One Martini backbone bead per residue (centre of mass of N, CA, C, O) as a GRO file, in nm:
protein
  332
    1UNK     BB    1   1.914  -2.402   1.595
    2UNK     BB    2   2.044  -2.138   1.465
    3UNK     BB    3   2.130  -1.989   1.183
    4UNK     BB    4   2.384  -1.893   0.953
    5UNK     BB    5   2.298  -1.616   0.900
    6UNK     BB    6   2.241  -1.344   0.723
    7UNK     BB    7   2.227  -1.022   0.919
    8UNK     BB    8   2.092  -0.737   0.976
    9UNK     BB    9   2.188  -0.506   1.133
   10UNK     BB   10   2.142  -0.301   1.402
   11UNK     BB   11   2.173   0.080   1.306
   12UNK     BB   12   1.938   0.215   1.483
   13UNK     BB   13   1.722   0.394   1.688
   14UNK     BB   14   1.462   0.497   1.870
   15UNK     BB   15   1.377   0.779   2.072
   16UNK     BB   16   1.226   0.782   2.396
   17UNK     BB   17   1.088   1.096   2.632
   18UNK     BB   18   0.762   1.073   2.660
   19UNK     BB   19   0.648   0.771   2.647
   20UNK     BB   20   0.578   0.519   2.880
   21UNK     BB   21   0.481   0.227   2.677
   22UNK     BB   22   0.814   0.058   2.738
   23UNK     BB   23   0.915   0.191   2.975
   24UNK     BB   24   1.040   0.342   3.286
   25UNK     BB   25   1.374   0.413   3.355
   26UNK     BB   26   1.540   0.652   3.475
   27UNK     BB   27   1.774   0.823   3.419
   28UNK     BB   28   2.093   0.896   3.432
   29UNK     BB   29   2.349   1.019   3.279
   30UNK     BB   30   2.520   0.741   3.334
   31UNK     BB   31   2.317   0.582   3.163
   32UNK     BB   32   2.282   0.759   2.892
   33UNK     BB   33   2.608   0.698   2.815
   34UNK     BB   34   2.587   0.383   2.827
   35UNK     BB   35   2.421   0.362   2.587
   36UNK     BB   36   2.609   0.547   2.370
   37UNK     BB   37   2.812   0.369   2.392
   38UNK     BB   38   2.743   0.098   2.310
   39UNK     BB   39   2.587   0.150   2.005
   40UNK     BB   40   2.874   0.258   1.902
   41UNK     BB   41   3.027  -0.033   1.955
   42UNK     BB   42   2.781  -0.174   1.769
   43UNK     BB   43   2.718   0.031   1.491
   44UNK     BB   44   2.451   0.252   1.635
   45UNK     BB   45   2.482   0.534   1.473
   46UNK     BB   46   2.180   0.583   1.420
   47UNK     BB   47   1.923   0.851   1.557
   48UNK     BB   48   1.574   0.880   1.665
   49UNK     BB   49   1.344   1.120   1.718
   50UNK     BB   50   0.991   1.043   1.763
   51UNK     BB   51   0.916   1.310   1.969
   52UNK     BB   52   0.906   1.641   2.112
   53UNK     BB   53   0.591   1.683   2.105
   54UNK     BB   54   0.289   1.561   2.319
   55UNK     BB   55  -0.069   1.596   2.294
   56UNK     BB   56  -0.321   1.544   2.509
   57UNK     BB   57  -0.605   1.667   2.660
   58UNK     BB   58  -0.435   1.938   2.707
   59UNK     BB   59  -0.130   1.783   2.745
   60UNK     BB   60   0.200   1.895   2.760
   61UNK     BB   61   0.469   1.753   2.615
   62UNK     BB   62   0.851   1.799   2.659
   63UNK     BB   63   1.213   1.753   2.577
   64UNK     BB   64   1.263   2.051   2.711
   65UNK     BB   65   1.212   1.988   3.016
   66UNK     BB   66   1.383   2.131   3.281
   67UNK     BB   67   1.276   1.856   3.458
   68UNK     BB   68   1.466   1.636   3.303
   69UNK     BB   69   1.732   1.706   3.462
   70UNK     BB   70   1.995   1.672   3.739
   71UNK     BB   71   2.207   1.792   3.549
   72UNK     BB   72   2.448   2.041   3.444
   73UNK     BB   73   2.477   2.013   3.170
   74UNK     BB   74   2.180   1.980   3.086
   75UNK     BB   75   1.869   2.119   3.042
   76UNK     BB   76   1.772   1.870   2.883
   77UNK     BB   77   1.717   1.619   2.706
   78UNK     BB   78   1.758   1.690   2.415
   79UNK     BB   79   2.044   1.813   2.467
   80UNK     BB   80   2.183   1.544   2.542
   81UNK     BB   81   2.148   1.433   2.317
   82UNK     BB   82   2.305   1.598   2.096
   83UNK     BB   83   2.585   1.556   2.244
   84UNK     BB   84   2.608   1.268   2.243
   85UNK     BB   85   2.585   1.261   1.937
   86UNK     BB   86   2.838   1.429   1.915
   87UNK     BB   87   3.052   1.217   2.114
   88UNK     BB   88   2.996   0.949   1.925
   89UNK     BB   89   2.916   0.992   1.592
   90UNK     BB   90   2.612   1.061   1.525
   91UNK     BB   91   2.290   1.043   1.360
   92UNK     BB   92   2.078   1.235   1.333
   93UNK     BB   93   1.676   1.266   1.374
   94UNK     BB   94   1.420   1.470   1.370
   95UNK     BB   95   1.125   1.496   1.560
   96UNK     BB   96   0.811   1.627   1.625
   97UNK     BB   97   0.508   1.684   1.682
   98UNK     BB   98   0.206   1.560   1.830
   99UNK     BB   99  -0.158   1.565   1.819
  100UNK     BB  100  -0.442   1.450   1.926
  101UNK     BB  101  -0.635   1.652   1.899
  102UNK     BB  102  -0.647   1.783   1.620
  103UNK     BB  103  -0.680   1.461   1.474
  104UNK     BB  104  -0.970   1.420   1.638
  105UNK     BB  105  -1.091   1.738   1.520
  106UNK     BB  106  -0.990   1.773   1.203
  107UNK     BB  107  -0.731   2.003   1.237
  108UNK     BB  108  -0.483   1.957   0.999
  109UNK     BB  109  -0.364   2.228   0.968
  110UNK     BB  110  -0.264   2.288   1.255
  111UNK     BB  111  -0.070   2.040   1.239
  112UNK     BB  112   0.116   2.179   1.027
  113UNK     BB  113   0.162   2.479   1.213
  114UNK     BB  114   0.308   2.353   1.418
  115UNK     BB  115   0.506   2.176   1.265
  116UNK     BB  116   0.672   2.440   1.154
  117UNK     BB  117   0.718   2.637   1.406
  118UNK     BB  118   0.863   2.404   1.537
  119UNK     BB  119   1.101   2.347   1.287
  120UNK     BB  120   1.215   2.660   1.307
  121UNK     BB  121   1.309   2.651   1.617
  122UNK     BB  122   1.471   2.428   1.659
  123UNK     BB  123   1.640   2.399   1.348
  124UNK     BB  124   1.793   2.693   1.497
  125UNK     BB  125   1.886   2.538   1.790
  126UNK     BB  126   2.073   2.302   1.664
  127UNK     BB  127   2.246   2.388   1.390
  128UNK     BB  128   2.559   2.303   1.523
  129UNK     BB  129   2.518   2.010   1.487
  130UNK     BB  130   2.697   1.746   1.338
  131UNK     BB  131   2.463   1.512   1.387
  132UNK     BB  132   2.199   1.715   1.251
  133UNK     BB  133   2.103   1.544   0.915
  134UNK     BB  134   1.760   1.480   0.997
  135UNK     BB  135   1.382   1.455   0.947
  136UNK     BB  136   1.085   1.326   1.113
  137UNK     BB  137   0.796   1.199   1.064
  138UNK     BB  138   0.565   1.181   1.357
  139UNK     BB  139   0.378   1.076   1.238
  140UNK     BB  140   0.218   0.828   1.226
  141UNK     BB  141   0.073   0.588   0.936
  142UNK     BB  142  -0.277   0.599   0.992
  143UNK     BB  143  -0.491   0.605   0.786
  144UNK     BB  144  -0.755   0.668   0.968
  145UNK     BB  145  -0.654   0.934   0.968
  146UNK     BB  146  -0.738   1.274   0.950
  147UNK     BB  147  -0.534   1.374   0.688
  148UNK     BB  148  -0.282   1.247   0.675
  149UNK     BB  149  -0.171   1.271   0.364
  150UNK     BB  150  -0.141   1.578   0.417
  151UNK     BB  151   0.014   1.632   0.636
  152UNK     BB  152   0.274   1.495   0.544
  153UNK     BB  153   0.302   1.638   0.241
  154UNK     BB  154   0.325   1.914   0.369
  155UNK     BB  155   0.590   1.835   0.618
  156UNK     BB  156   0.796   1.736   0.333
  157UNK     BB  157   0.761   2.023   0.183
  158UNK     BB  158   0.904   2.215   0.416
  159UNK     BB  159   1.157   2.077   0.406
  160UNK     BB  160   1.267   2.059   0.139
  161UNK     BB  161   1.219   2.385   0.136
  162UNK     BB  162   1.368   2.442   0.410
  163UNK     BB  163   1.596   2.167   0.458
  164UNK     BB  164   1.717   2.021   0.213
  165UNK     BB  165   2.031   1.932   0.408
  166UNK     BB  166   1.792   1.713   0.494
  167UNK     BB  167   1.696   1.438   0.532
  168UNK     BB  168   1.420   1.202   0.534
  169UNK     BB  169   1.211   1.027   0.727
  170UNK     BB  170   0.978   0.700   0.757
  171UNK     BB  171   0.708   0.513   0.988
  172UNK     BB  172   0.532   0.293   0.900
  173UNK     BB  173   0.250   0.028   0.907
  174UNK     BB  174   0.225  -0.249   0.876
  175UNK     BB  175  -0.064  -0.416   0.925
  176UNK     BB  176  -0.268  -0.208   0.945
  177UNK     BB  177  -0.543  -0.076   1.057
  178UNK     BB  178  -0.855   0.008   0.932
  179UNK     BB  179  -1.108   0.208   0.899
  180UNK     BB  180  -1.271   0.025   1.111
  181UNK     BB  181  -1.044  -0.145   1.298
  182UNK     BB  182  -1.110  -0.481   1.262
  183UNK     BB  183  -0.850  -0.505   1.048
  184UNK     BB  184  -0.611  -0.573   0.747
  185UNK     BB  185  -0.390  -0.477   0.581
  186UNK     BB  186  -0.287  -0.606   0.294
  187UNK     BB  187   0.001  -0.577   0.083
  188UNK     BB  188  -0.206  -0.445  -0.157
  189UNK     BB  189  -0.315  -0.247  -0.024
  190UNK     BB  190  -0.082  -0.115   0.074
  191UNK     BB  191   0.065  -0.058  -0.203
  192UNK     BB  192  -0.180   0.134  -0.294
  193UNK     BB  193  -0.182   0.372  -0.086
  194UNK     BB  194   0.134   0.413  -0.079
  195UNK     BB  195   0.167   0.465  -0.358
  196UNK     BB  196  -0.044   0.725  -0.406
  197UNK     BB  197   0.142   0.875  -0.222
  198UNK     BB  198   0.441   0.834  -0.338
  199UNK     BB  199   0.356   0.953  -0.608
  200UNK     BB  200   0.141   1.205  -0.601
  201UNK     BB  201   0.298   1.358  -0.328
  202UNK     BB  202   0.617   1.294  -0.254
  203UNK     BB  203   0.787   1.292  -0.496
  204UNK     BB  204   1.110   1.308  -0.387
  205UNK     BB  205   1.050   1.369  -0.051
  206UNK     BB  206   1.177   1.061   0.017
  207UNK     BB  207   1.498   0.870   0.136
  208UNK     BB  208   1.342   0.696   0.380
  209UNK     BB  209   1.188   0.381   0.458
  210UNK     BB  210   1.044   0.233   0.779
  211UNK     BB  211   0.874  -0.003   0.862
  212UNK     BB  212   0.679  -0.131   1.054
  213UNK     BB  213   0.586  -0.488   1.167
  214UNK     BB  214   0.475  -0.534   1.368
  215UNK     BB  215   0.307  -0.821   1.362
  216UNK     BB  216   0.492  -1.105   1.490
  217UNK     BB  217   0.573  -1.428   1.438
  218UNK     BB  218   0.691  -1.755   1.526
  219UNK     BB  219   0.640  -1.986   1.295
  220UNK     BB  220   0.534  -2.330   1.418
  221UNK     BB  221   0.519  -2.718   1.312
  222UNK     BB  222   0.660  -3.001   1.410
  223UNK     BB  223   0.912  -2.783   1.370
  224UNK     BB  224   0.813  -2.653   1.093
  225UNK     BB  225   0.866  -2.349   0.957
  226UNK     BB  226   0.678  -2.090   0.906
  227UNK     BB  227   0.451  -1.868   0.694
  228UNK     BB  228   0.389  -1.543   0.860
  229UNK     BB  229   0.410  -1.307   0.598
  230UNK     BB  230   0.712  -1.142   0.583
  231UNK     BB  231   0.782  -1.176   0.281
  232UNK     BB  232   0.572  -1.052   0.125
  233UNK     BB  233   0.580  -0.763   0.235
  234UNK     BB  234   0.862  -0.704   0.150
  235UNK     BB  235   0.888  -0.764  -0.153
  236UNK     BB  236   0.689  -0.593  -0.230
  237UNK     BB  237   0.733  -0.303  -0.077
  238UNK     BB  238   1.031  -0.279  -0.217
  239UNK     BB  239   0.916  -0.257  -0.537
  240UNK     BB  240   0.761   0.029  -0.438
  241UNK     BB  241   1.045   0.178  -0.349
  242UNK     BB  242   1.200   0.113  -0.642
  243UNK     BB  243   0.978   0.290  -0.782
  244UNK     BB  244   1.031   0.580  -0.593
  245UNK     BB  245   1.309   0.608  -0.481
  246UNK     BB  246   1.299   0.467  -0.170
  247UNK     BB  247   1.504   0.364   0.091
  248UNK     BB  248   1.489   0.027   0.224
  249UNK     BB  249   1.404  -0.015   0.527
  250UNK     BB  250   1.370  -0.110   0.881
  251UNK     BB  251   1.162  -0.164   1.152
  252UNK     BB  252   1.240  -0.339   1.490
  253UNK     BB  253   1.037  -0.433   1.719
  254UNK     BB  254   1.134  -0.481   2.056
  255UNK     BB  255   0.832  -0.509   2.116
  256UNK     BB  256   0.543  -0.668   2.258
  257UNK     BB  257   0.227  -0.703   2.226
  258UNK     BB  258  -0.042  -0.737   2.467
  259UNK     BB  259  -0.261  -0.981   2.697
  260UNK     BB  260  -0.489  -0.934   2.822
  261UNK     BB  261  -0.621  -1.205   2.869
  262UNK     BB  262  -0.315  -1.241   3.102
  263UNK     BB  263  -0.341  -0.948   3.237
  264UNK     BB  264  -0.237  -0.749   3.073
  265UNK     BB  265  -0.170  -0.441   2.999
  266UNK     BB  266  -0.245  -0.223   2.695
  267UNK     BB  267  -0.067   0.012   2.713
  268UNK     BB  268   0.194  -0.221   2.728
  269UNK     BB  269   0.544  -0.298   2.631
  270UNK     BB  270   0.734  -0.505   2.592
  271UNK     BB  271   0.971  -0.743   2.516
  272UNK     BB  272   1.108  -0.937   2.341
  273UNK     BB  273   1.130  -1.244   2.162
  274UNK     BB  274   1.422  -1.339   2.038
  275UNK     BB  275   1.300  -1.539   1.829
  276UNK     BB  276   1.143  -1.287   1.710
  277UNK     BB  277   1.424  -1.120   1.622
  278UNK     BB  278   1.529  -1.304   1.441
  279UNK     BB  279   1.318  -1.378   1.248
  280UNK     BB  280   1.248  -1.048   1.139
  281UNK     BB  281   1.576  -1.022   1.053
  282UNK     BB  282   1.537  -1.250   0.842
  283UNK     BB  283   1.284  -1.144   0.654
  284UNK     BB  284   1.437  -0.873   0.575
  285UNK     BB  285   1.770  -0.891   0.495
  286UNK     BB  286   1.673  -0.964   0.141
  287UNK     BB  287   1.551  -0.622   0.130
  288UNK     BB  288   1.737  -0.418   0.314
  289UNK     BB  289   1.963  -0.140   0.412
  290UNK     BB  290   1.833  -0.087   0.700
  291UNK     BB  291   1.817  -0.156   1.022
  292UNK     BB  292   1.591  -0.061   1.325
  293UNK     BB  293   1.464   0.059   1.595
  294UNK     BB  294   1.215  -0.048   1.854
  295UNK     BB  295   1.380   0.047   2.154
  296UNK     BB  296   1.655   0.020   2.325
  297UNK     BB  297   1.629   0.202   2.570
  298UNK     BB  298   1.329   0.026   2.658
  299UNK     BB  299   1.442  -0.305   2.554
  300UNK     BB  300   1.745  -0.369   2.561
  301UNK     BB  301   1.851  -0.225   2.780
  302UNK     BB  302   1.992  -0.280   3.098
  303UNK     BB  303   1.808  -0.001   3.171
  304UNK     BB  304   1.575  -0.158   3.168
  305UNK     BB  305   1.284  -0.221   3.301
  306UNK     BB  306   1.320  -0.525   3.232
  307UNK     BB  307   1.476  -0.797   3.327
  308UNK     BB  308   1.532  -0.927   2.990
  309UNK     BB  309   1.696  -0.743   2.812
  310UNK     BB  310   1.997  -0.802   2.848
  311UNK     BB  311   1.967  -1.108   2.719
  312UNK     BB  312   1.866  -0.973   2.464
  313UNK     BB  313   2.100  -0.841   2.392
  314UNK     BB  314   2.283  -1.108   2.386
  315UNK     BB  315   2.123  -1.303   2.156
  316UNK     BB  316   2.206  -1.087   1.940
  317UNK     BB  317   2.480  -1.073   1.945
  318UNK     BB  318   2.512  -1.365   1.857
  319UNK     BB  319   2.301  -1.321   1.613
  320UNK     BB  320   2.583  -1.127   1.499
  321UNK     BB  321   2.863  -1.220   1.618
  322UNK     BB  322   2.874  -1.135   1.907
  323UNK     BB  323   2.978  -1.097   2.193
  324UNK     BB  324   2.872  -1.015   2.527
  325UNK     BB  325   3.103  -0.908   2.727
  326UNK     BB  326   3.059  -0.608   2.638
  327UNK     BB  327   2.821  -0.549   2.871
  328UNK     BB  328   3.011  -0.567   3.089
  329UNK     BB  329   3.235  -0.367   2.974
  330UNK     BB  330   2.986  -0.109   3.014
  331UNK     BB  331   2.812  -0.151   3.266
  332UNK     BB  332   2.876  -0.418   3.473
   0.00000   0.00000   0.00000
């Protein structure tokens, strides 16, 4: 049985409101709302929204499409998280545009100006919710991208130099795949890339980062639990954080990648396996000041597409020493 360890809670998610590769909820106001009083109960009070218009192929997504809500209260679904956040008492962090055009184009310049334009409209469309403390940078961390670590050492200088009063917050990948495609980085690869960049190019400029833990499983063998590498990548990661000066957070991945081999789809992410979320929680837990996930709303939440994800749910709840009846008194 599950060790009575003490684990970090996880106390806030990542909402995706407009890429649906974890899967897609169709949600109407009462089941949003029901997602964020539930949060809220079990307190998950800090929401990264981690993209709010994503560019693709010349077609461009915005999470204030107004066709994007039914009903009268909110104009667009970015204007609901924003009152819901402020409904609950929760603090937002604002993610931004990510162009793939641009990416792809090496185009690194126009993607900064992009993303400038883009917050100077927006946190002065939002700037009176109570809620909205934070601005993430929502480019992922993808070290083979074209021009990387300019993009983002800019648009943390432009944060800090023109919204000071908002917390800063990324969320790198662990494991990530090499400038190859073929390999992936170890934990010194990685603290020695992200080292350099963390030195050099913004220090002082990030108060938080949470990576992705990526790949990980429960490793047993004749009983035997083994050691699956995610102790090693905390720890390394942990020293180059405290000698930055930057918040040891952790994104605790709650979606599992998928098996084409098995017939799944490659571009679909299903809810994870609880054993997989324990261990992940365990790895962390001894390194981590806040533990955040991605993503309740559509991984975890009764309201997932996937139809386990509801047990996920309860059995996240007991390894955290939590009753689950609190999910039928809230969802019913």
């Amino acid at each position: 049985m599950l060790e009575n360890q003490k684990l970090v809670p996880l106390t806030g998610s990542f909402i995706n409101m407009l890429i649906p590769d974890t899967g897609i909820t169709n949600n109407g106001l009462k089941d949003w709302e029901k997602d964020f009083q539930f949060l809220k109960a079990i307190g998950m009070d800090h929401l990264f929204v981690i993209r709010t218009e994503f560019e693709q192929g010349g077609q461009k997504l915005s999470a204030e499409d107004p066709r994007s809500t039914t009903w009268k209260e909110d104009a667009c679904l970015l204007d609901m998280v924003f009152r819901l956040a402020d409904k609950y008492g929760m603090t937002l962090y604002l993610g931004g545009p990510v162009s793939i055009t641009n990416l792809h184009m090496g185009d690194w310049k126009k993607e900064i100006d992009d993303t400038k334009r883009y917050y100077d409209r927006t946190i002065a469309k939002y700037a009176d919710h109570p809620c909205f403390k934070g601005l993430y940078v929502s480019l992922e961390a993808l070290p083979w991208h074209f021009n990387f670590f300019d993009i983002c050492a800019e648009v943390l200088d432009y944060m800090k130099a023109n919204y000071p009063e908002k917390k800063t917050f990324m969320s790198p990948s662990l494991i990530a795949v090499t400038g190859n495609m073929s390999q992936r980085y170890t934990p010194d690869q990685w603290v020695d890339i992200y080292g350099r960049y963390f030195y050099e190019k913004i220090a002082g400029k990030l108060d938080y980062c949470a990576p992705q833990d990526t790949v990980s499983i429960p490793a047993c063998e004749l009983g035997v639990i083994q050691d699956n590498g995610l102790t090693e990548w905390y720890s390394k990661v942990n020293k180059l954080f405290t000698d930055c000066g930057i918040e040891h957070w952790t994104n605790i991945e709650t979606f599992q990648r998928p098996f084409p081999g098995h017939g799944e789809p490659s571009g679909v992410y299903r809810q994870i396996d609880y054993r997989s979320l324990y261990m992940k929680l365990q790895m962390a837990s001894p390194f981590v000041k806040k533990a955040i996930t991605y993503d309740y709303f559509s991984c975890i939440s009764p309201n997932s597409e996937w139809g386990s994800s509801r047990r996920l749910l309860a059995r996240y709840l007991e390894m955290i020493g939590r009753d689950p009846v609190i999910i039928d008194e809230i969802y019913g």
